[in-house]
Short mmCIF file of N, CA, C and O in Angstrom, two decimals:
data_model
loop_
_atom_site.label_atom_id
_atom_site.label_comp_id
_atom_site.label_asym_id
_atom_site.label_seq_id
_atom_site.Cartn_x
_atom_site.Cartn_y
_atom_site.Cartn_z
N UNK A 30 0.85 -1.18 0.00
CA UNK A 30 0.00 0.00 0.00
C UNK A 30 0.88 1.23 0.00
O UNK A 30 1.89 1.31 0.70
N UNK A 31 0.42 2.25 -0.90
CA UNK A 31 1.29 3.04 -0.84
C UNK A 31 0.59 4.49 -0.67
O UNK A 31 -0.45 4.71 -1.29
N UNK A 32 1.12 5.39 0.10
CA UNK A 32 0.26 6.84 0.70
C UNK A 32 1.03 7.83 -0.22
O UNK A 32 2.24 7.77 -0.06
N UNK A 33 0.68 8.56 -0.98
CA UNK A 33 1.11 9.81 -1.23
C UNK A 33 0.55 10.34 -2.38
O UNK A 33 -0.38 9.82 -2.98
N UNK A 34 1.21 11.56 -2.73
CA UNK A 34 2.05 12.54 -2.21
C UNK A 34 1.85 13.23 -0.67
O UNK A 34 0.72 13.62 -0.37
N UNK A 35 2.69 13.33 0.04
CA UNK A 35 2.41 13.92 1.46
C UNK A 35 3.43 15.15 1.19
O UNK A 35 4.56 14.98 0.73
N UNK A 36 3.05 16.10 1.46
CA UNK A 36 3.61 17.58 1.77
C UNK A 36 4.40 17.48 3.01
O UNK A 36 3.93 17.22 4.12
N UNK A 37 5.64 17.72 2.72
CA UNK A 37 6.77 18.10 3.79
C UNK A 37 7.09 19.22 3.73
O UNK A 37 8.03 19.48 2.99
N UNK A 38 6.29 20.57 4.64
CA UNK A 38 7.12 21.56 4.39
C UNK A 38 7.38 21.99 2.45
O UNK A 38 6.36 21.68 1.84
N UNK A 39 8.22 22.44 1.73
CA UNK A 39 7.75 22.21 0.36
C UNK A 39 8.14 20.85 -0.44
O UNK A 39 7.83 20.67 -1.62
N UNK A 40 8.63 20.23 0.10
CA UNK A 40 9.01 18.59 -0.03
C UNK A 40 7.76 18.14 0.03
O UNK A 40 6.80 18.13 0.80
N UNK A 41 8.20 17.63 -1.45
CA UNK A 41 6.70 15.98 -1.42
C UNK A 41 7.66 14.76 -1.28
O UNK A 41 8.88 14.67 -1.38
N UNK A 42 6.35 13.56 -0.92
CA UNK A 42 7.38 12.62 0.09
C UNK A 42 6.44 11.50 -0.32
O UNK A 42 5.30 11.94 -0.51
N UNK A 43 6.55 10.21 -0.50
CA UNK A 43 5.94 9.46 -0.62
C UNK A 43 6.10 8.08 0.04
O UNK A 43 6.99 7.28 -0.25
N UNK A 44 4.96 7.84 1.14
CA UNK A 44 5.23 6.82 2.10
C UNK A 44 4.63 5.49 1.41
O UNK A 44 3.49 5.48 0.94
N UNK A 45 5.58 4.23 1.38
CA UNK A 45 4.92 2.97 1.37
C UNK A 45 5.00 2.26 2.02
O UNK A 45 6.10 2.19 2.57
N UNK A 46 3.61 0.96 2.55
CA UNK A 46 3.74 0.66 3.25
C UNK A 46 3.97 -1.00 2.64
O UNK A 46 3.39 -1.47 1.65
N UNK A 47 5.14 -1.84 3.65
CA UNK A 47 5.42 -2.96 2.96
C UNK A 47 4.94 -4.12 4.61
O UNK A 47 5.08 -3.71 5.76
N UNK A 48 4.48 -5.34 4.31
CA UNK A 48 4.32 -6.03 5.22
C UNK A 48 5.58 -7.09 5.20
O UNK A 48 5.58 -7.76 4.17
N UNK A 49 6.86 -7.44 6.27
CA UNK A 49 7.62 -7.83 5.76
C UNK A 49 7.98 -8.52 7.54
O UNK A 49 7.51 -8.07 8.58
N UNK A 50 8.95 -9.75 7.40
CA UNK A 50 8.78 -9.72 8.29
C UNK A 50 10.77 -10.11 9.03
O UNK A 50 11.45 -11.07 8.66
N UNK A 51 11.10 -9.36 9.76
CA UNK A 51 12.56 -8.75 10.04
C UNK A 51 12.52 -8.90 11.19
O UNK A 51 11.58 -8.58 11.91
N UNK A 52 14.39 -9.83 11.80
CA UNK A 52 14.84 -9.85 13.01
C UNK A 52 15.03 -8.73 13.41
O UNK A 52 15.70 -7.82 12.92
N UNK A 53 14.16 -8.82 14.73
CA UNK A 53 14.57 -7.89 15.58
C UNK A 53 15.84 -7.09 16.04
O UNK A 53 15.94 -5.99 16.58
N UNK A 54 16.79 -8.02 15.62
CA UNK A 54 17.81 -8.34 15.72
C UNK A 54 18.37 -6.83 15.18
O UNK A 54 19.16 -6.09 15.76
N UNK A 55 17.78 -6.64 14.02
CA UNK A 55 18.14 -5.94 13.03
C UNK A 55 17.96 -4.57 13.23
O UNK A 55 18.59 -3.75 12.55
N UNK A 56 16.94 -4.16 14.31
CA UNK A 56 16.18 -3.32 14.41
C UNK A 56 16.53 -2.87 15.80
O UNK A 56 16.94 -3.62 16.69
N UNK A 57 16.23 -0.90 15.94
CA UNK A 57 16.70 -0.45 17.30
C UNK A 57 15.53 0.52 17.12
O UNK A 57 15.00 0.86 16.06
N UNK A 58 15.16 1.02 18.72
CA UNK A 58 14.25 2.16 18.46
C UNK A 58 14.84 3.33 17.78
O UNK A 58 15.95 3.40 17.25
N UNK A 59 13.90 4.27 17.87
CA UNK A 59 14.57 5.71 17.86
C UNK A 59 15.30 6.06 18.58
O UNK A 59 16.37 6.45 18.11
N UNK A 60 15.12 6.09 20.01
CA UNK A 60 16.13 6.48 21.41
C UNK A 60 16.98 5.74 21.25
O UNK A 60 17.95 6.31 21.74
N UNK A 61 17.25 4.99 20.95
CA UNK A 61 18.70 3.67 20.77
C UNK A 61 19.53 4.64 19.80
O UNK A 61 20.53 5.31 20.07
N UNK A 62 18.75 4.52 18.50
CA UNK A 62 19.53 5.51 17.32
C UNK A 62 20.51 6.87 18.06
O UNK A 62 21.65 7.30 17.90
N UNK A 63 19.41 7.21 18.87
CA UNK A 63 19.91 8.79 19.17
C UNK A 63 21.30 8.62 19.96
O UNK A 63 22.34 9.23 19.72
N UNK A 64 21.13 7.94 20.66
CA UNK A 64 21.94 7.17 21.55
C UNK A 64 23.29 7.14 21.10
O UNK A 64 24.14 7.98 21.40
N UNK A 65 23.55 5.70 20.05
CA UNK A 65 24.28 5.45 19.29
C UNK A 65 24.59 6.39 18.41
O UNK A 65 25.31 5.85 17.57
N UNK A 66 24.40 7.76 18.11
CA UNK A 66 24.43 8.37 16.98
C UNK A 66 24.71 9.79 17.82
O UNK A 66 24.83 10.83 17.17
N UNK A 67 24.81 9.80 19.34
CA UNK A 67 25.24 10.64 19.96
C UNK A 67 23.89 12.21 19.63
O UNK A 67 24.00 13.42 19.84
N UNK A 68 23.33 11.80 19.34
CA UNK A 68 22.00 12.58 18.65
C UNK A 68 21.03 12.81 19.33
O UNK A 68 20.83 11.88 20.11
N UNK A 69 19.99 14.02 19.43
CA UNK A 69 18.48 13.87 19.64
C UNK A 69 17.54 13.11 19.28
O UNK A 69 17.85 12.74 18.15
N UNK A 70 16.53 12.65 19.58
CA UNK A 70 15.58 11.86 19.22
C UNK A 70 14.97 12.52 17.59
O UNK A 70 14.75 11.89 16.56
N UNK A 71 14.84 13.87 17.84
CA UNK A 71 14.57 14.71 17.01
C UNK A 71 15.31 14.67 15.82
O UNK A 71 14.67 14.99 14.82
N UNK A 72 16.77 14.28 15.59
CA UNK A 72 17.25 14.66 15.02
C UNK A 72 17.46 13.50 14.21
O UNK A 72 18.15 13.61 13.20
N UNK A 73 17.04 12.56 14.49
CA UNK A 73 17.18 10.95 13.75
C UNK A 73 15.62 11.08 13.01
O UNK A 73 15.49 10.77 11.82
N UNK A 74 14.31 11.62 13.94
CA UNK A 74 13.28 11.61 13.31
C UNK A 74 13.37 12.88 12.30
O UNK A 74 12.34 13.33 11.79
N UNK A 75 14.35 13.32 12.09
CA UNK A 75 15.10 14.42 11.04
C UNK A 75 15.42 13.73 9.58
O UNK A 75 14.96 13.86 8.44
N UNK A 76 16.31 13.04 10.10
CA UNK A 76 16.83 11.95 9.21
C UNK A 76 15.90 11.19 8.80
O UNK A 76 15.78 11.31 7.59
N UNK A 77 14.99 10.26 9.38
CA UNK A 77 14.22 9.57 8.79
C UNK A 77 13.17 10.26 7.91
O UNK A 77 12.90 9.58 6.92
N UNK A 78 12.12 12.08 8.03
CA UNK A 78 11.56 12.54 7.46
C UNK A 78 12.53 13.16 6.41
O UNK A 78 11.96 14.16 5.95
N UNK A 79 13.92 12.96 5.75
CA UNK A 79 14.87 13.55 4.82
C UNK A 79 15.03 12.17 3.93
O UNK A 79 15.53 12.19 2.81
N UNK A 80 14.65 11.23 4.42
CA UNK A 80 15.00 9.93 3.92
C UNK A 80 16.21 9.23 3.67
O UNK A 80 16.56 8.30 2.95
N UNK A 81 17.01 10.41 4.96
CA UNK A 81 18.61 9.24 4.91
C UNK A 81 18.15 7.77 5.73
O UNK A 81 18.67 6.74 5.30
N UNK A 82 17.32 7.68 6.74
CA UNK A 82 16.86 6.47 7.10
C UNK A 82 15.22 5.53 7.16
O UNK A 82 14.06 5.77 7.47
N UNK A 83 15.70 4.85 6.87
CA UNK A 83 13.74 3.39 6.97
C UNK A 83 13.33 3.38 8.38
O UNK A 83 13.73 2.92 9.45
N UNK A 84 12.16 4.21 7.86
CA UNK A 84 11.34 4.04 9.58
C UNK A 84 10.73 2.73 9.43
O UNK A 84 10.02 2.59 8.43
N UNK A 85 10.87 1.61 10.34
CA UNK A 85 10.18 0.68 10.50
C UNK A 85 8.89 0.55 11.51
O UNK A 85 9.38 0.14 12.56
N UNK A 86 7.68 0.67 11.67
CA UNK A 86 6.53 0.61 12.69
C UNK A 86 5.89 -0.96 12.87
O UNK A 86 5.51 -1.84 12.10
N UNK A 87 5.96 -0.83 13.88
CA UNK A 87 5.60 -2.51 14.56
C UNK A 87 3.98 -2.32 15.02
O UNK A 87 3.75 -1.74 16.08
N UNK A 88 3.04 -2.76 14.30
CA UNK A 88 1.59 -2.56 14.28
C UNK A 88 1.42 -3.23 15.41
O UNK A 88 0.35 -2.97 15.96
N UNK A 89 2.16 -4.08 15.99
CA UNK A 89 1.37 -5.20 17.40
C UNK A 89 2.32 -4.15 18.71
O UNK A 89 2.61 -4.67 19.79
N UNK A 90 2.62 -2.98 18.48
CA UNK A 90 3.49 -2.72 19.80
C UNK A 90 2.14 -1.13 20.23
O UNK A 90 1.76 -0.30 19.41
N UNK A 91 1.89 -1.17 21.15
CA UNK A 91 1.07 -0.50 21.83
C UNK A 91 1.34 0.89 21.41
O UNK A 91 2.48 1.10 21.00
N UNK A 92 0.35 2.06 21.44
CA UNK A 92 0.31 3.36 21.39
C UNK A 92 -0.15 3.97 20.13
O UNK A 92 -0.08 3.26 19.13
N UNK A 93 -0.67 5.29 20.02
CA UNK A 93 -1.24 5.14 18.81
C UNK A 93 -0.73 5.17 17.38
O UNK A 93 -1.49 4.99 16.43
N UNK A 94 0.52 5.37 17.23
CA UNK A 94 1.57 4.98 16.06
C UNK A 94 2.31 3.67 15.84
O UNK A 94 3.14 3.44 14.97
N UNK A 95 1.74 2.65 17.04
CA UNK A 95 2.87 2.16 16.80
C UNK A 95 4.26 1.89 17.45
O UNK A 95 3.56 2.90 17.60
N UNK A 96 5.36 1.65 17.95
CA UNK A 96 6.61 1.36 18.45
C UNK A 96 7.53 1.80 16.58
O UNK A 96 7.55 1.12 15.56
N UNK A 97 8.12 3.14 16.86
CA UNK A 97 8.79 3.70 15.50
C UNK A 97 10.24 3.19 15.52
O UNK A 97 10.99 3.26 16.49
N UNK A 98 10.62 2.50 13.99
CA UNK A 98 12.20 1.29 14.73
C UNK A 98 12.88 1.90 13.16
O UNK A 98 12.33 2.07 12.08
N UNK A 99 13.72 2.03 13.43
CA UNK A 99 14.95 2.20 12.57
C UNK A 99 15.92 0.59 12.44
O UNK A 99 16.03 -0.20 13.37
N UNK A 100 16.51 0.40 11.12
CA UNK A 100 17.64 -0.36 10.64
C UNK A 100 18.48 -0.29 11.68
O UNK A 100 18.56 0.92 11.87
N UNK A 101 19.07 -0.76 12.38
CA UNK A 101 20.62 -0.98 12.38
C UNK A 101 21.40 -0.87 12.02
O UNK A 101 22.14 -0.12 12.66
N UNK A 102 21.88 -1.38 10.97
CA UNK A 102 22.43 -1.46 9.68
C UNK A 102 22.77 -0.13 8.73
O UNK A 102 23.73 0.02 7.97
N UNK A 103 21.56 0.88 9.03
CA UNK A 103 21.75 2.04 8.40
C UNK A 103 22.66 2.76 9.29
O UNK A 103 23.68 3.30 8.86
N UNK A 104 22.28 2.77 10.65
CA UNK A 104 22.75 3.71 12.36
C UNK A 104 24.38 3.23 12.17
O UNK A 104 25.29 3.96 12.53
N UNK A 105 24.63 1.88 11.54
CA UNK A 105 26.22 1.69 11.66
C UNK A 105 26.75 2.17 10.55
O UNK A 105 27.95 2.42 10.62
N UNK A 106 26.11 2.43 9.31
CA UNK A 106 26.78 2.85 8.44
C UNK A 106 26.82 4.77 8.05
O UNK A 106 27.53 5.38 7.25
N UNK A 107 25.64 5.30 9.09
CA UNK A 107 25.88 6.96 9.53
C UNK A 107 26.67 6.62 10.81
O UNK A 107 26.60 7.70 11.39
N UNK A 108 27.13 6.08 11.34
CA UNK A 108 28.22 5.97 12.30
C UNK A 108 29.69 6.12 11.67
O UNK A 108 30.58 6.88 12.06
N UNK A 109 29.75 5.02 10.37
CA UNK A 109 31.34 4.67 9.87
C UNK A 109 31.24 6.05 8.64
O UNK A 109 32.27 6.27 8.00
N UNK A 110 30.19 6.80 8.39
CA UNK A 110 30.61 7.73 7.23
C UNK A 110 31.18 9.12 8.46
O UNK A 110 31.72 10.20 8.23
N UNK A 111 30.83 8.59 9.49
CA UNK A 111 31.37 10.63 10.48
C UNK A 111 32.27 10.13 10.71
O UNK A 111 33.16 10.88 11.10
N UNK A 112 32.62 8.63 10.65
CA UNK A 112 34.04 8.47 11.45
C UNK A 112 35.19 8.24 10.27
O UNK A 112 36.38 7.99 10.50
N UNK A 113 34.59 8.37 8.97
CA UNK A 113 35.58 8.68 7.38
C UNK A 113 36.49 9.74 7.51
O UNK A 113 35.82 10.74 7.79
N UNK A 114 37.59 9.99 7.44
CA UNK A 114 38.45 10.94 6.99
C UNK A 114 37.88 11.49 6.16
O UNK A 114 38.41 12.42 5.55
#
C-alpha cells in the first residue's frame, strides 16, 4: 500500500507501506539511534523525514503509532561515514 504525495514543508514525500517480516535483531528504536548516533531523538526523526533512514513501525506494539524502529544497519553505516576521513 502506498500513501502519497504527502507535503513536507515544500518537499513531497511518498510513504509505502510494505508487510515484511525482520529480526529484531536488526532493528533499534529511535532512542537507541539517538543514543548510538550521539543525537536527539529529534534529530534521527530528522533523518528519517529527509529519507537518509527506513522508519520501521511494529503494528502489534502498543500506542497510537505504533513502536517507530529504525535499521541498524543504516545507524552503523551513519556511524562509519562521520568516522571517514
Amino acid at each position: 500500500y502506498q500513501h502519497g504525495p504527502h507535503h513536507l514543508g515544500n518537499e513531497l514525500i511518498q510513504i509505502r507501506y510494505v508487510e515484511q517480516d525482520l529480526d529484531p535483531a536488526e532493528l533499534m528504536t529511535i532512542k537507541e539511534a539517538a543514543e548510538a548516533l550521539d543525537r536527539t531523538v529529534w534529530a534521527v526523526v530528522a533523518l528519517i523525514d529527509k529519507g537518509r533512514l527506513t522508519e520501521i513501525r511494529d503494528p502489534a506494539a502498543t500506542g497510537r503509532h505504533g513502536l517507530r524502529l529504525v535499521l541498524r544497519a543504516e545507524i552503523a553505516a551513519l556511524i562509519a561515514e562521520r568516522a571517514a576521513p
